[in-house]
Amino acid sequence: AQSVTQPDIHITVSEGASLELRCNYSYGATPYLFWYVQSPGQGLQLLLKYFSGDTLVQGIKGFEAEFKRSQSSFNLRKPSVHWSDAAEYFCAVRMDSNYQLIWGAGTKLIIKP
Amino acid sequence: ETGVTQSPTHLIKTRGQQVTLRCSSQSGHNTVSWYQQALGQGPQFIFQYYREEENGRGNFPPRFSGLQFPNYSSELNVNALELDDSALYLCASSLQGLQETQYFGPGTRLLVL
């Protein structure tokens, strides 16, 4: 069965430090890949998505993600985090056979001042 | 352009009752998807509606049902509520298509006692 794994439940980084959130998926072909952010009391907001082409994609709020087919990974990065980035981050995939999104369990990002 | 809205924001029900949650899609969107997000987990796909017809369903029992109206607003109905139905219910609207982005509402927090 298709699945998405986000191995880190929590990550703590200092403000201004770099960030990498990991995402691995299990699927035979290349899925459509998404990163969303969820802040308390707010809906899920799309950060970026990958369908095909350049494997390094740029998103909003200074985030980027790199698709690595050989590792079945789609890791999210940011060179310098801000306190406002504290939130929960979800990786999601969609197979080409249907429309549903399959989600990871999320990674909670904590920012140290 | 108005975003996706959901009502109510919070709801408390008792086991065995029925509940209806409502979603108003983003203007111009013809597809709505519903997700259940239990505490500490990623969203789980319940079903999707396109042009008032169910267009895909996740692993949820028939007591979870939905409707999509001609104005693309939507309802999620849950009968015979169980304690495990306590969760955040998210609605997402989009255009139809595998590459289309889903835009999420803030969710309805349901507590079943």
Tab-separated table of C-alpha atoms in Angstrom, chain A residues 32 34 36 38 41-46 49 51-52 88 90 94-106, chain B residues 33 35 37 40-45 48 55 57-58 88 90 94 96-107:
chain	number	residue	atom	x	y	z
A	32	TYR	CA	2.599	14.089	-7.333
A	34	PHE	CA	3.197	18.319	-1.926
A	36	TYR	CA	1.694	21.848	3.370
A	38	GLN	CA	-0.577	23.958	9.331
A	41	GLY	CA	-6.387	27.510	14.185
A	42	GLN	CA	-5.600	27.809	10.506
A	43	GLY	CA	-6.137	25.564	7.555
A	44	LEU	CA	-3.454	23.732	5.669
A	45	GLN	CA	-1.531	26.023	3.344
A	46	LEU	CA	0.360	24.745	0.314
A	49	LYS	CA	4.440	20.981	-5.146
A	51	PHE	CA	4.818	17.066	-10.640
A	52	SER	CA	7.670	16.719	-13.121
A	88	GLU	CA	3.375	21.654	11.753
A	90	PHE	CA	2.917	17.810	6.284
A	94	ARG	CA	-1.121	11.802	-4.876
A	95	MET	CA	-0.864	8.824	-7.185
A	96	ASP	CA	-1.712	9.189	-10.828
A	97	SER	CA	-4.551	6.726	-10.463
A	98	ASN	CA	-6.841	8.748	-8.237
A	99	TYR	CA	-7.297	12.112	-6.685
A	100	GLN	CA	-6.894	11.489	-2.986
A	101	LEU	CA	-3.963	12.866	-1.062
A	102	ILE	CA	-2.057	10.487	1.215
A	103	TRP	CA	-0.439	12.280	4.104
A	104	GLY	CA	2.472	11.826	6.424
A	105	ALA	CA	1.966	12.174	10.162
A	106	GLY	CA	3.551	15.607	10.202
B	33	SER	CA	-12.624	16.794	-0.715
B	35	TYR	CA	-10.497	14.776	5.353
B	37	GLN	CA	-7.469	14.624	11.059
B	40	GLY	CA	-1.317	14.169	16.296
B	41	GLN	CA	-1.882	12.597	12.888
B	42	GLY	CA	-1.994	13.612	9.281
B	43	PRO	CA	-5.312	14.014	7.485
B	44	GLN	CA	-7.110	10.904	6.218
B	45	PHE	CA	-9.087	11.129	2.982
B	48	GLN	CA	-14.315	13.666	-2.880
B	55	ASN	CA	-15.697	10.819	-7.125
B	57	ARG	CA	-13.760	7.379	-1.256
B	58	GLY	CA	-11.229	6.473	1.380
B	88	LEU	CA	-10.659	17.910	13.067
B	90	LEU	CA	-11.107	19.496	6.917
B	94	SER	CA	-10.100	22.640	-6.017
B	96	GLN	CA	-10.713	18.774	-11.053
B	97	GLY	CA	-7.370	17.343	-12.100
B	98	LEU	CA	-4.427	15.478	-10.649
B	99	GLN	CA	-2.196	18.541	-10.760
B	100	GLU	CA	-4.697	20.864	-9.160
B	101	THR	CA	-3.958	22.316	-5.751
B	102	GLN	CA	-6.414	21.684	-2.946
B	103	TYR	CA	-7.215	24.739	-0.838
B	104	PHE	CA	-8.189	23.971	2.726
B	105	GLY	CA	-10.616	25.528	5.126
B	106	PRO	CA	-9.767	25.997	8.811
B	107	GLY	CA	-11.668	22.867	9.809
